[in-house]
CSV table of C-alpha atoms and ligand atoms in Angstrom, one decimal:
chain,number,residue,atom,x,y,z
L,138,MET,CA,-17.5,-14.5,-2.7
L,139,SER,CA,-18.9,-18.0,-2.4
L,140,GLY,CA,-18.8,-21.1,-4.5
L,141,PHE,CA,-15.1,-21.7,-4.0
L,142,HIS,CA,-15.4,-25.0,-5.9
L,143,ASP,CA,-16.9,-23.6,-9.1
L,144,THR,CA,-14.9,-22.5,-12.1
L,145,ILE,CA,-14.4,-18.8,-12.7
L,146,ALA,CA,-13.3,-16.7,-15.6
L,147,ALA,CA,-12.4,-13.2,-16.5
L,148,GLU,CA,-10.4,-11.0,-18.8
L,149,THR,CA,-7.1,-10.5,-16.9
L,150,THR,CA,-5.5,-7.8,-19.1
L,151,PRO,CA,-7.0,-4.3,-19.2
L,152,HIS,CA,-10.0,-4.0,-21.4
L,153,GLY,CA,-8.8,-2.2,-24.6
L,154,HIS,CA,-7.0,-2.6,-27.9
L,155,GLY,CA,-3.5,-4.0,-27.8
L,156,GLY,CA,-1.2,-6.8,-29.1
L,157,ILE,CA,-2.9,-9.4,-27.1
L,158,SER,CA,-5.5,-9.8,-24.4
L,159,VAL,CA,-5.5,-12.7,-21.9
L,160,LEU,CA,-8.6,-14.4,-20.5
L,161,ARG,CA,-8.1,-16.6,-17.4
L,162,ILE,CA,-10.1,-19.6,-16.3
L,163,SER,CA,-9.6,-21.1,-12.9
L,164,GLY,CA,-11.2,-24.1,-11.2
L,165,ARG,CA,-11.7,-27.8,-11.5
L,166,ASN,CA,-13.3,-27.5,-15.0
L,167,ALA,CA,-10.9,-25.1,-16.5
L,168,ILE,CA,-9.0,-27.5,-18.7
L,169,GLU,CA,-12.2,-29.3,-19.8
L,170,ILE,CA,-13.7,-26.0,-20.8
L,171,ALA,CA,-10.6,-25.0,-22.7
L,172,GLN,CA,-10.8,-28.3,-24.6
L,173,LYS,CA,-14.5,-27.7,-25.4
L,174,ILE,CA,-14.0,-24.2,-26.8
L,175,VAL,CA,-10.6,-24.3,-28.5
L,176,ARG,CA,-9.8,-26.5,-31.5
L,177,THR,CA,-6.2,-27.6,-31.2
L,178,ARG,CA,-4.2,-30.3,-33.0
L,179,LYS,CA,-3.2,-32.1,-29.7
L,180,SER,CA,-5.6,-32.7,-26.9
L,181,ILE,CA,-5.4,-30.0,-24.2
L,182,GLN,CA,-6.8,-32.4,-21.6
L,183,ASP,CA,-4.0,-34.9,-22.2
L,184,SER,CA,-1.2,-32.3,-22.2
L,185,PRO,CA,1.1,-31.7,-19.2
L,186,SER,CA,1.1,-28.6,-17.1
L,187,HIS,CA,3.0,-25.5,-18.3
L,188,THR,CA,2.5,-26.2,-22.0
L,189,VAL,CA,1.2,-23.8,-24.6
L,190,HIS,CA,-1.1,-24.7,-27.5
L,191,TYR,CA,-2.0,-23.0,-30.7
L,192,GLY,CA,-5.7,-23.2,-31.7
L,193,HIS,CA,-8.9,-21.6,-32.9
L,194,ILE,CA,-12.1,-20.6,-31.2
L,195,HIS,CA,-15.3,-20.9,-33.0
L,196,ASP,CA,-18.9,-20.0,-32.2
L,197,GLY,CA,-20.8,-22.7,-34.1
L,198,GLN,CA,-19.4,-22.5,-37.6
L,199,ARG,CA,-18.1,-18.9,-37.2
L,200,GLN,CA,-14.4,-18.5,-36.4
L,201,ILE,CA,-13.8,-16.0,-33.6
L,202,ASP,CA,-10.0,-15.8,-33.3
L,203,GLN,CA,-6.7,-17.6,-33.4
L,204,VAL,CA,-5.4,-18.1,-29.8
L,205,LEU,CA,-2.7,-19.5,-27.7
L,206,VAL,CA,-3.8,-21.6,-24.7
L,207,SER,CA,-1.5,-22.0,-21.7
L,208,ILE,CA,-2.3,-24.6,-19.2
L,209,PHE,CA,-1.2,-24.8,-15.5
L,210,ARG,CA,-2.3,-27.8,-13.5
L,211,ALA,CA,-3.1,-27.6,-9.8
L,212,PRO,CA,-1.4,-26.9,-7.5
L,213,ASN,CA,1.3,-25.2,-9.7
L,214,SER,CA,-0.7,-22.2,-10.8
L,215,TYR,CA,-1.5,-18.7,-9.7
L,216,THR,CA,-4.6,-19.8,-7.8
L,217,GLY,CA,-3.5,-23.2,-6.9
L,218,GLU,CA,-6.3,-24.7,-9.0
L,219,ASP,CA,-6.3,-25.8,-12.7
L,220,VAL,CA,-5.8,-22.6,-14.6
L,221,VAL,CA,-6.0,-21.9,-18.4
L,222,GLU,CA,-4.9,-18.7,-19.9
L,223,ILE,CA,-6.2,-17.9,-23.4
L,224,SER,CA,-4.2,-15.2,-25.3
L,225,CYS,CA,-6.2,-13.8,-28.1
L,226,HIS,CA,-5.9,-10.7,-30.2
L,227,GLY,CA,-6.2,-7.6,-28.1
L,228,ASN,CA,-9.6,-6.3,-29.1
L,229,PRO,CA,-12.4,-5.8,-26.7
L,230,PHE,CA,-14.9,-6.9,-29.4
L,231,ILE,CA,-13.1,-10.3,-29.7
L,232,VAL,CA,-12.5,-10.6,-26.0
L,233,SER,CA,-16.2,-10.2,-25.2
L,234,GLN,CA,-17.2,-12.9,-27.7
L,235,ILE,CA,-14.7,-15.4,-26.2
L,236,LEU,CA,-15.7,-14.5,-22.7
L,237,ALA,CA,-19.3,-15.0,-23.5
L,238,ILE,CA,-18.5,-18.5,-24.8
L,239,ILE,CA,-16.4,-19.4,-21.7
L,240,LEU,CA,-19.2,-18.1,-19.5
L,241,ARG,CA,-21.6,-20.8,-20.8
L,242,TYR,CA,-19.5,-23.2,-18.7
L,243,ALA,CA,-18.0,-21.0,-16.0
L,244,ARG,CA,-18.9,-18.1,-13.7
L,245,GLN,CA,-17.6,-14.5,-14.2
L,246,ALA,CA,-14.9,-13.9,-11.6
L,247,GLU,CA,-15.5,-11.2,-9.0
L,248,PRO,CA,-12.9,-8.5,-8.4
L,249,GLY,CA,-9.8,-10.0,-6.8
L,250,GLU,CA,-11.3,-13.5,-6.9
L,251,PHE,CA,-8.2,-15.2,-8.6
L,252,THR,CA,-6.0,-13.8,-5.9
L,253,GLN,CA,-8.5,-14.7,-3.2
L,254,ARG,CA,-8.3,-18.3,-4.3
L,255,ALA,CA,-4.5,-18.1,-4.4
L,256,PHE,CA,-4.8,-17.0,-0.7
L,257,LEU,CA,-7.4,-19.6,0.2
L,258,ASN,CA,-5.3,-22.3,-1.4
L,259,ASP,CA,-2.2,-21.2,0.5
L,260,ARG,CA,-0.3,-20.0,-2.6
L,261,ILE,CA,0.2,-16.7,-0.9
L,262,ASP,CA,-0.5,-15.2,2.5
L,263,LEU,CA,-2.6,-12.1,3.0
L,264,THR,CA,0.3,-9.7,2.9
L,265,GLY,CA,1.3,-11.3,-0.4
L,266,ALA,CA,-2.3,-10.8,-1.7
L,267,GLU,CA,-2.2,-7.1,-0.6
L,268,ALA,CA,1.2,-6.8,-2.3
L,269,VAL,CA,-0.2,-8.1,-5.6
L,270,ASN,CA,-2.7,-5.2,-5.6
L,271,ASP,CA,0.0,-2.7,-4.5
L,272,LEU,CA,2.3,-3.9,-7.3
L,273,ILE,CA,-0.4,-3.4,-9.9
L,274,HIS,CA,-0.9,0.2,-8.7
L,275,ALA,CA,2.7,1.1,-8.0
L,276,GLN,CA,3.7,4.3,-9.8
L,277,THR,CA,7.2,4.8,-8.4
L,278,ARG,CA,10.3,2.7,-8.0
L,279,GLN,CA,10.0,2.7,-4.2
L,280,ALA,CA,6.3,1.7,-4.2
L,281,GLN,CA,7.3,-1.1,-6.7
L,282,ALA,CA,10.2,-2.2,-4.5
L,283,VAL,CA,8.1,-2.4,-1.3
L,284,ALA,CA,5.3,-4.3,-3.0
L,285,LEU,CA,7.8,-6.8,-4.5
L,286,GLU,CA,9.6,-7.3,-1.2
L,287,GLN,CA,6.2,-8.0,0.5
L,288,LEU,CA,5.2,-10.3,-2.3
L,289,GLU,CA,8.5,-12.2,-1.8
L,290,GLY,CA,7.5,-12.7,1.8
L,291,SER,CA,9.6,-10.1,3.7
L,292,LEU,CA,6.8,-9.0,6.0
L,293,HIS,CA,5.5,-12.6,6.3
L,294,HIS,CA,8.9,-13.8,7.6
L,295,ARG,CA,9.2,-10.9,10.1
L,296,ILE,CA,5.8,-11.7,11.5
L,297,GLU,CA,6.5,-15.4,11.6
L,298,ALA,CA,9.7,-14.8,13.5
L,299,LEU,CA,7.8,-12.7,16.1
L,300,LEU,CA,5.1,-15.4,16.4
L,301,SER,CA,7.5,-18.2,17.0
L,302,ARG,CA,9.1,-16.2,19.8
L,303,ILE,CA,5.7,-15.5,21.4
L,304,THR,CA,4.9,-19.2,21.0
L,305,GLN,CA,8.0,-20.1,23.0
L,306,ILE,CA,6.8,-18.0,26.0
L,307,ARG,CA,3.3,-19.4,25.6
L,308,MET,CA,4.6,-22.9,25.8
L,309,GLN,CA,6.5,-22.1,29.0
L,310,MET,CA,3.3,-20.6,30.4
L,311,GLU,CA,1.4,-23.8,29.6
L,312,ILE,CA,4.1,-25.9,31.4
L,313,GLU,CA,3.8,-23.5,34.3
L,314,ILE,CA,0.0,-23.8,34.4
L,315,ASP,CA,0.2,-27.6,34.3
L,316,LEU,CA,2.9,-28.0,36.9
L,317,SER,CA,2.3,-25.0,39.1
L,318,ASP,CA,0.8,-27.0,42.0
L,319,GLN,CA,3.9,-29.2,42.1
L,320,ASN,CA,6.3,-26.3,41.8
L,321,LEU,CA,8.1,-28.2,39.1
L,322,ALA,CA,7.9,-25.8,36.2
L,323,ASP,CA,11.1,-24.1,36.8
L,324,THR,CA,10.2,-20.9,34.9
L,325,ASP,CA,12.8,-18.2,34.6
L,326,TRP,CA,10.5,-15.3,35.1
L,327,SER,CA,13.2,-12.7,34.6
L,328,ALA,CA,14.0,-14.2,31.2
L,329,MET,CA,10.3,-14.2,30.3
L,330,ARG,CA,10.1,-10.6,31.2
L,331,THR,CA,13.2,-9.7,29.2
L,332,GLU,CA,11.9,-11.5,26.2
L,333,CYS,CA,8.5,-9.8,26.4
L,334,GLU,CA,10.2,-6.4,26.7
L,335,ALA,CA,12.3,-7.2,23.6
L,336,LEU,CA,9.2,-8.2,21.7
L,337,VAL,CA,7.4,-5.0,22.7
L,338,THR,CA,10.3,-3.0,21.5
L,339,GLU,CA,10.5,-4.9,18.2
L,340,LEU,CA,6.7,-4.5,17.6
L,341,GLY,CA,7.1,-0.8,18.3
L,342,GLU,CA,9.7,-0.6,15.6
L,343,LEU,CA,7.6,-2.6,13.2
L,344,ILE,CA,4.6,-0.3,13.9
L,345,ARG,CA,6.8,2.7,13.1
L,346,THR,CA,7.6,1.3,9.7
L,347,GLY,CA,3.9,1.6,8.9
L,348,GLN,CA,4.3,5.3,8.5
L,349,GLU,CA,7.1,4.8,6.0
L,350,GLY,CA,5.2,2.1,4.2
L,351,ARG,CA,2.2,4.2,3.9
L,352,ILE,CA,4.2,7.1,2.5
L,353,LEU,CA,6.0,4.8,0.0
L,354,ARG,CA,2.7,3.5,-1.2
L,355,GLU,CA,0.5,6.6,-1.1
L,356,GLY,CA,3.1,9.3,-1.4
L,357,LEU,CA,4.1,12.1,0.9
L,358,LYS,CA,1.3,14.6,1.2
L,359,ILE,CA,2.7,18.1,1.1
L,360,ALA,CA,0.6,21.2,1.6
L,361,LEU,CA,1.9,24.5,0.3
L,362,VAL,CA,0.5,27.4,2.4
L,363,GLY,CA,1.4,31.0,2.8
L,364,PRO,CA,0.2,34.6,2.0
L,365,PRO,CA,-0.6,35.6,-1.6
L,366,ASN,CA,2.3,36.2,-3.9
L,367,VAL,CA,5.1,34.5,-1.9
L,368,GLY,CA,5.4,32.0,-4.8
L,369,LYS,CA,3.4,29.0,-3.8
L,370,SER,CA,2.1,28.3,-7.3
L,371,SER,CA,5.5,29.0,-8.7
L,372,ILE,CA,7.0,26.4,-6.4
L,373,PHE,CA,4.2,23.9,-7.2
L,374,ASN,CA,4.8,24.4,-10.9
L,375,ALA,CA,8.6,24.3,-10.7
L,376,PHE,CA,8.3,20.9,-9.0
L,377,LEU,CA,6.1,19.6,-11.8
L,378,GLU,CA,8.3,21.0,-14.6
L,379,THR,CA,11.6,19.7,-13.2
L,380,GLU,CA,10.4,16.4,-12.0
L,381,ARG,CA,8.5,13.5,-13.5
L,382,ALA,CA,4.8,14.5,-13.0
L,383,ILE,CA,2.6,11.5,-12.7
L,384,VAL,CA,-1.0,10.9,-12.7
L,385,THR,CA,-2.3,11.5,-9.2
L,386,PRO,CA,-3.2,8.2,-7.6
L,387,HIS,CA,-6.2,9.7,-5.7
L,388,PRO,CA,-8.0,12.1,-7.9
L,389,GLY,CA,-9.9,14.6,-5.7
L,390,THR,CA,-13.5,15.7,-6.5
L,391,THR,CA,-14.1,19.2,-5.0
L,392,ARG,CA,-11.0,21.3,-5.5
L,393,ASP,CA,-10.3,24.3,-3.3
L,394,TYR,CA,-6.7,23.5,-3.9
L,395,LEU,CA,-4.7,21.9,-6.7
L,396,GLU,CA,-3.2,18.5,-6.3
L,397,GLU,CA,-0.4,17.0,-8.4
L,398,ALA,CA,2.0,14.2,-7.9
L,399,VAL,CA,5.6,13.9,-8.8
L,400,ALA,CA,8.2,11.2,-8.5
L,401,ILE,CA,11.6,12.2,-7.1
L,402,GLU,CA,14.3,9.6,-6.7
L,403,GLY,CA,11.6,7.0,-6.9
L,404,TYR,CA,9.5,8.5,-4.1
L,405,LEU,CA,6.0,9.8,-4.7
L,406,LEU,CA,5.4,13.4,-3.5
L,407,ARG,CA,1.8,14.7,-3.6
L,408,LEU,CA,1.7,18.5,-3.7
L,409,TYR,CA,-1.3,20.5,-2.7
L,410,ASP,CA,-1.3,24.2,-3.6
L,411,THR,CA,-3.7,26.3,-1.6
L,412,ALA,CA,-2.9,29.5,-3.6
L,413,GLY,CA,-6.0,31.7,-4.1
L,414,ILE,CA,-7.9,30.8,-1.0
L,415,ARG,CA,-7.5,34.3,0.4
L,416,GLU,CA,-8.5,36.4,-2.5
L,417,THR,CA,-12.1,37.1,-1.5
L,418,PRO,CA,-12.6,38.6,1.9
L,419,ASP,CA,-15.9,37.1,2.7
L,420,GLU,CA,-17.8,33.9,3.5
L,421,ILE,CA,-16.4,32.1,0.4
L,422,GLU,CA,-13.0,32.9,1.6
L,423,GLN,CA,-13.9,31.3,4.9
L,424,ILE,CA,-15.1,28.1,3.2
L,425,GLY,CA,-11.9,27.9,1.2
L,426,ILE,CA,-9.8,28.4,4.4
L,427,ASP,CA,-11.8,25.7,6.2
L,428,ARG,CA,-11.3,23.2,3.4
L,429,SER,CA,-7.7,24.0,3.1
L,430,GLY,CA,-7.4,23.8,6.9
L,431,LYS,CA,-8.7,20.2,6.7
L,432,MET,CA,-6.3,19.4,3.9
L,433,ILE,CA,-3.5,20.8,6.0
L,434,GLN,CA,-4.6,18.6,8.9
L,435,GLN,CA,-4.2,15.5,6.6
L,436,ALA,CA,-0.9,16.6,5.1
L,437,ASP,CA,2.3,14.8,6.2
L,438,ARG,CA,4.3,18.0,5.7
L,439,VAL,CA,3.2,21.6,5.6
L,440,LEU,CA,5.4,24.0,3.7
L,441,PHE,CA,4.9,27.3,5.4
L,442,ILE,CA,6.1,29.6,2.6
L,443,THR,CA,7.1,33.2,3.1
L,444,GLU,CA,9.2,35.8,1.5
L,445,LEU,CA,11.3,38.7,2.8
L,446,ASP,CA,8.3,41.0,2.8
L,447,THR,CA,6.0,38.7,4.7
L,448,THR,CA,4.6,40.8,7.6
L,449,GLU,CA,4.2,39.7,11.2
L,450,ASP,CA,0.4,39.9,10.8
L,451,GLU,CA,0.5,37.4,8.0
L,452,MET,CA,2.8,35.2,9.9
L,453,GLU,CA,0.5,35.1,12.8
L,454,ARG,CA,-2.5,34.4,10.6
L,455,LEU,CA,-0.7,31.5,9.1
L,456,GLU,CA,0.4,30.1,12.4
L,457,THR,CA,-3.3,29.5,13.3
L,458,LEU,CA,-3.7,27.4,10.1
L,459,THR,CA,-0.6,25.4,10.5
L,460,GLY,CA,0.1,25.4,14.2
L,461,ARG,CA,1.2,21.8,14.4
L,462,LYS,CA,3.9,19.4,13.8
L,463,ASN,CA,5.5,18.6,10.5
L,464,VAL,CA,5.7,22.3,9.5
L,465,LEU,CA,8.7,23.3,7.4
L,466,ARG,CA,9.4,27.0,7.2
L,467,VAL,CA,10.4,28.1,3.7
L,468,ILE,CA,11.6,31.4,2.5
L,469,ASN,CA,11.2,31.8,-1.2
L,470,LYS,CA,12.7,34.2,-3.7
L,471,SER,CA,16.2,33.6,-2.5
L,472,ASP,CA,17.5,35.4,-5.6
L,473,LEU,CA,16.3,38.6,-4.0
L,474,LEU,CA,18.2,38.0,-0.8
L,475,SER,CA,21.7,39.0,0.0
L,476,ASP,CA,24.1,36.2,1.2
L,477,GLN,CA,23.9,37.5,4.7
L,478,GLN,CA,20.1,37.5,4.7
L,479,ALA,CA,20.0,34.0,3.3
L,480,GLU,CA,22.4,32.8,6.0
L,481,ALA,CA,20.3,34.5,8.7
L,482,PHE,CA,17.2,32.7,7.6
L,483,GLU,CA,19.1,29.4,7.4
L,484,LYS,CA,20.2,29.9,11.0
L,485,ASP,CA,16.5,30.4,12.0
L,486,ASP,CA,15.8,27.0,10.5
L,487,TYR,CA,14.2,28.3,7.3
L,488,ILE,CA,14.6,26.3,4.1
L,489,VAL,CA,15.9,28.9,1.6
L,490,CYS,CA,14.7,28.4,-2.0
L,491,SER,CA,13.8,30.0,-5.2
L,492,ALA,CA,11.1,28.8,-7.6
L,493,THR,CA,12.5,30.8,-10.5
L,494,LYS,CA,16.3,30.2,-10.1
L,495,PRO,CA,17.6,27.0,-11.9
L,496,GLY,CA,18.3,24.4,-9.1
L,497,GLY,CA,16.6,26.8,-6.6
L,498,LEU,CA,14.5,24.0,-5.1
L,499,HIS,CA,17.4,21.6,-4.4
L,500,THR,CA,17.6,22.1,-0.7
L,501,LEU,CA,13.8,21.9,-0.3
L,502,LYS,CA,13.6,18.6,-2.2
L,503,ASN,CA,16.4,17.2,-0.1
L,504,ARG,CA,14.7,18.2,3.1
L,505,LEU,CA,11.5,16.6,2.0
L,506,LEU,CA,13.2,13.3,1.0
L,507,GLU,CA,15.5,13.2,4.1
L,508,ASP,CA,12.9,11.6,6.4
L,509,ILE,CA,11.3,9.3,3.9
L,510,ARG,CA,14.2,7.6,2.4
L,511,VAL,CA,14.0,3.9,3.2
L,512,SER,CA,17.0,1.6,2.7
L,513,GLN,CA,16.8,-1.6,0.7
L,514,ILE,CA,17.8,-3.5,3.8
L,515,GLU,CA,14.9,-2.1,5.7
L,516,LEU,CA,12.5,-3.0,2.9
L,517,HIS,CA,14.0,-6.5,2.8
L,518,SER,CA,13.4,-7.0,6.5
L,519,GLY,CA,9.7,-6.3,6.1
L,520,ILE,CA,7.7,-3.2,6.7
L,521,LEU,CA,4.0,-2.6,7.3
L,522,THR,CA,2.3,-0.9,4.4
L,523,ASN,CA,-1.4,-0.3,5.2
L,524,ALA,CA,-3.8,0.6,8.0
L,525,ARG,CA,-5.1,-2.9,8.4
L,526,GLN,CA,-1.6,-4.2,9.2
L,527,ILE,CA,-0.8,-1.3,11.5
L,528,ALA,CA,-4.0,-1.7,13.5
L,529,ALA,CA,-3.3,-5.4,14.0
L,530,ALA,CA,0.3,-4.9,15.0
L,531,SER,CA,-0.8,-2.2,17.5
L,532,ARG,CA,-3.2,-4.6,19.1
L,533,ALA,CA,-0.4,-7.2,19.3
L,534,GLU,CA,1.7,-4.6,21.0
L,535,THR,CA,-1.0,-3.7,23.5
L,536,SER,CA,-1.5,-7.4,24.4
L,537,LEU,CA,2.2,-7.9,24.8
L,538,ARG,CA,2.4,-4.9,27.2
L,539,GLN,CA,-0.5,-6.5,29.2
L,540,ALA,CA,1.4,-9.8,29.3
L,541,LEU,CA,4.4,-7.9,30.6
L,542,ASP,CA,2.3,-6.2,33.3
L,543,ALA,CA,0.8,-9.6,34.2
L,544,ILE,CA,4.4,-11.0,34.6
L,545,GLY,CA,5.3,-7.9,36.7
L,546,ASN,CA,2.3,-8.2,39.0
L,547,GLY,CA,2.8,-12.0,39.4
L,548,VAL,CA,-0.9,-12.6,38.8
L,549,GLY,CA,-0.3,-16.1,37.4
L,550,PRO,CA,0.6,-17.8,34.2
L,551,GLU,CA,-3.0,-18.1,33.0
L,552,PHE,CA,-3.2,-14.3,32.6
L,553,VAL,CA,0.1,-14.1,30.9
L,554,ALA,CA,-0.9,-16.9,28.6
L,555,PHE,CA,-4.2,-15.2,27.8
L,556,ASP,CA,-2.5,-11.9,26.8
L,557,LEU,CA,0.1,-13.7,24.7
L,558,LYS,CA,-2.6,-15.6,22.9
L,559,GLU,CA,-4.3,-12.3,22.0
L,560,ALA,CA,-0.9,-11.0,20.8
L,561,SER,CA,-0.4,-14.1,18.6
L,562,GLN,CA,-3.9,-13.8,17.1
L,563,ALA,CA,-3.4,-10.2,16.2
L,564,LEU,CA,-0.2,-11.1,14.4
L,565,GLU,CA,-1.7,-14.1,12.7
L,566,GLU,CA,-4.4,-11.7,11.3
L,567,ILE,CA,-1.7,-9.7,9.5
L,568,ILE,CA,-0.6,-12.8,7.5
L,569,GLY,CA,-4.2,-14.0,7.2
L,570,ARG,CA,-3.8,-17.2,9.3
L,571,ILE,CA,-6.9,-15.9,11.1
L,572,SER,CA,-9.3,-14.0,8.9
L,573,SER,CA,-13.1,-13.4,8.7
L,574,GLU,CA,-15.0,-13.6,5.5
L,575,ASP,CA,-15.9,-9.9,6.0
L,576,LEU,CA,-12.3,-8.9,6.2
L,577,LEU,CA,-11.4,-10.9,3.1
L,578,ASN,CA,-14.3,-9.5,1.1
L,579,ARG,CA,-13.1,-6.0,2.1
L,580,ILE,CA,-9.6,-6.6,1.0
L,581,PHE,CA,-10.3,-8.4,-2.3
L,582,SER,CA,-13.1,-6.1,-3.4
L,583,ASP,CA,-10.4,-3.4,-3.7
L,584,PHE,CA,-8.9,-5.4,-6.6
L,585,CYS,CA,-9.8,-5.1,-10.2
L,586,VAL,CA,-11.7,-7.9,-12.0
L,587,GLY,CA,-9.3,-10.4,-13.5
L,588,LYS,CA,-6.7,-10.2,-10.8
O,25,GDP,P1,1.3,32.6,-4.9
O,25,GDP,O1,0.2,33.6,-4.8
O,25,GDP,O2,1.9,32.4,-3.5
O,25,GDP,O3,0.9,31.3,-5.5
O,25,GDP,O4,2.5,33.2,-5.7
O,25,GDP,P2,2.9,33.0,-7.3
O,25,GDP,O5,3.5,31.7,-7.5
O,25,GDP,O6,1.7,33.4,-8.1
O,25,GDP,O7,4.1,34.1,-7.4
O,25,GDP,C1,3.9,35.5,-7.2
O,25,GDP,C2,5.0,36.2,-7.9
O,25,GDP,O8,6.3,36.0,-7.4
O,25,GDP,C3,5.1,35.9,-9.4
O,25,GDP,O9,5.3,37.1,-10.1
O,25,GDP,C4,6.3,35.0,-9.5
O,25,GDP,O10,6.9,35.1,-10.8
O,25,GDP,C5,7.2,35.6,-8.4
O,25,GDP,N1,8.1,34.6,-7.9
O,25,GDP,C6,7.8,33.3,-7.5
O,25,GDP,N2,8.9,32.7,-7.1
O,25,GDP,C7,9.9,33.6,-7.2
O,25,GDP,C8,11.3,33.5,-7.0
O,25,GDP,O11,11.9,32.5,-6.5
O,25,GDP,N3,12.1,34.6,-7.2
O,25,GDP,C9,11.5,35.8,-7.7
O,25,GDP,N4,12.3,36.8,-8.0
O,25,GDP,N5,10.2,35.8,-8.0
O,25,GDP,C10,9.4,34.8,-7.8
């Protein structure tokens, strides 16, 4: 995305029929363009910021639509530039005609380009820009809450606080470097070490929030595995029937398993049903098992579903598929169990459930939500929400550990200062104080046009 100083335009509402559609123009000529294409009673160019004007758009003599024009003068706009938003009747046929007229004077905006300009003009930091995209795609209360907190600057503030503490140590190291030959620096090395240790711990905590953040945004991936007829599909369907089923955020292509998503208590659960993969005892079965095996590897939780009749053989076969962490053992058809049998399974750490009994999935749902509930306070203090942020925070943590080693080994303030600088840079990348064009293009190309 180049030509930062030109004027860009795009439809900013989804393309389709509705009450209104909004076209946005941003850049130094935005207001002049609006004046050229909209006939209004009062001059748009002479009007103050944050005013709305009624007018008409014509193409030559032909009237196109009645519109409302909102003007936002730099720097008090979404992008930080002069911005005009034209609200017209919500009809793609009308929108295309208006856009075509605007594009005689401006360039079509690329995906995410308005938000990229907001970032480049310091209206928002990079975590804020990412939050805008997350907010647009949020499908659950929790995904919405985390995106809003991030947009309000929760993560930004947490990173800034860490950065300012690292800067304090860096400043002391610079003094040490400058004055070391005179032995005047008076550095309290033990305090430096304690502070670095505290920072390593806090970064570790921050990195751990990345797992929660990812699950809040993308949902908890849950694979349902087990021998035939234990009730996998019934559990899968019971979830969908009793909870709010939502459009899956990541539609798959090849399906050896079914995927559906539900929202429970504002959390997104993505269920994968592997039922049916064992029905043909041949090569095809093997392909199905392999594919499901891969899916199981990617799952956050594997529900290992059994029933009273499940044989040892079947258990062993399943163990090979799921022999890993995050496996929850489930015994279904609890309605067929005596109280003593149910208790015995519970003692063996099985989740006892029934897909067919009303309320029979209660315990299972609670167990699934138990580890992913995030408090409002935690969201407010800022959490990492994507792989880019997690990778950068991990690099910062590694550099801080190296700084700590350098202090421990007494190799000299230059080395400590170097590692601390690397740690700062990694954290600055998270908020976008340091960024490459390549990185920005990658982030903003994920956006839709018009945002
Ligand atoms: P899958 O092959 O593992 O997907 O199993 P299905 O979901 O197709 O279920 C197999 C059979 O078990 C069906 O007849 C279901 O109605 C029955 N079933 C599933 N869950 C329960 C349950 O909780 N209690 C009882 N009694 N039957 C169940």
